[in-house]
């Protein structure tokens, strides 16, 4: 869904970029930039999609990072440690 269409659909639901920005705690400009694919922000994308009553993957089908669960920095560290442990286990057993 392109940026202007997102804004039009939001207005039909009684929402706008300013309201989403206020709820998420970011600037209206960031919400607009995410909607128009000029910047990426998972929380903003999910907020837009939620306001539209759709999953982020259907509002932003061209942005894979919005399709799966959000990983925090700590989540990424844990995932990487697990991968490294698995690699070490494979090497030790070979």
XYZ file of C-alpha atoms in Angstrom:
94
model
C 0.000 0.000 0.000
C 1.566 3.322 -0.988
C 1.939 6.270 1.408
C -0.936 8.438 0.214
C -3.275 5.462 0.163
C -2.239 4.611 3.721
C -3.060 8.165 4.802
C -6.415 8.080 2.985
C -7.347 4.747 4.597
C -6.271 6.023 8.017
C -8.519 9.067 7.616
C -11.452 6.774 6.803
C -10.787 5.028 10.129
C -10.587 8.369 11.972
C -6.801 8.378 12.326
C -3.921 10.414 10.933
C -0.130 10.471 11.112
C -0.162 12.977 13.993
C -2.305 10.757 16.206
C -0.178 7.683 15.464
C 2.974 9.683 16.216
C 1.563 10.842 19.532
C 0.580 7.315 20.598
C 3.901 5.752 19.561
C 5.972 8.649 20.916
C 7.688 9.655 17.697
C 7.483 12.596 15.314
C 4.715 12.979 12.763
C 7.471 13.278 10.179
C 8.776 9.800 11.046
C 5.299 8.283 10.670
C 4.955 9.954 7.268
C 8.401 8.762 6.197
C 7.621 5.176 7.215
C 4.297 5.266 5.349
C 6.073 6.589 2.251
C 8.957 4.049 2.553
C 11.604 6.732 3.114
C 12.570 5.320 6.534
C 12.052 2.035 8.343
C 10.684 1.675 11.862
C 9.026 -1.509 13.048
C 6.938 0.060 15.838
C 5.585 2.775 13.555
C 4.771 0.280 10.799
C 2.911 -1.942 13.259
C 1.027 1.069 14.656
C -0.046 2.104 11.155
C -1.127 -1.431 10.314
C -2.972 -1.801 13.618
C -4.876 1.426 12.993
C -5.856 0.036 9.592
C -6.879 -3.289 11.131
C -4.398 -5.224 8.998
C -1.131 -7.058 9.567
C 2.013 -5.056 8.816
C 2.924 -7.604 6.147
C -0.152 -6.675 4.106
C 0.266 -2.909 4.498
C 4.001 -3.113 3.769
C 4.394 -6.283 1.651
C 7.623 -4.934 0.152
C 9.428 -4.576 3.508
C 10.333 -8.022 4.916
C 11.548 -6.656 8.262
C 7.912 -5.864 9.108
C 6.707 -9.400 8.386
C 8.112 -11.291 11.341
C 8.386 -10.770 15.037
C 10.422 -7.780 16.142
C 13.762 -8.668 17.704
C 15.319 -6.413 20.290
C 19.081 -6.027 20.511
C 19.077 -8.512 23.410
C 17.014 -11.002 21.338
C 19.591 -10.745 18.533
C 22.456 -11.310 20.983
C 20.772 -14.440 22.359
C 20.030 -15.766 18.865
C 23.627 -15.196 17.790
C 24.971 -16.919 20.912
C 22.771 -19.939 20.181
C 23.995 -20.103 16.601
C 27.603 -19.913 17.731
C 27.001 -22.629 20.333
C 25.483 -24.841 17.628
C 28.458 -24.259 15.347
C 30.820 -25.104 18.216
C 28.881 -28.299 18.979
C 29.039 -29.378 15.346
C 32.794 -28.772 15.213
C 33.372 -30.686 18.465
C 31.378 -33.680 17.231
C 33.141 -33.819 13.856
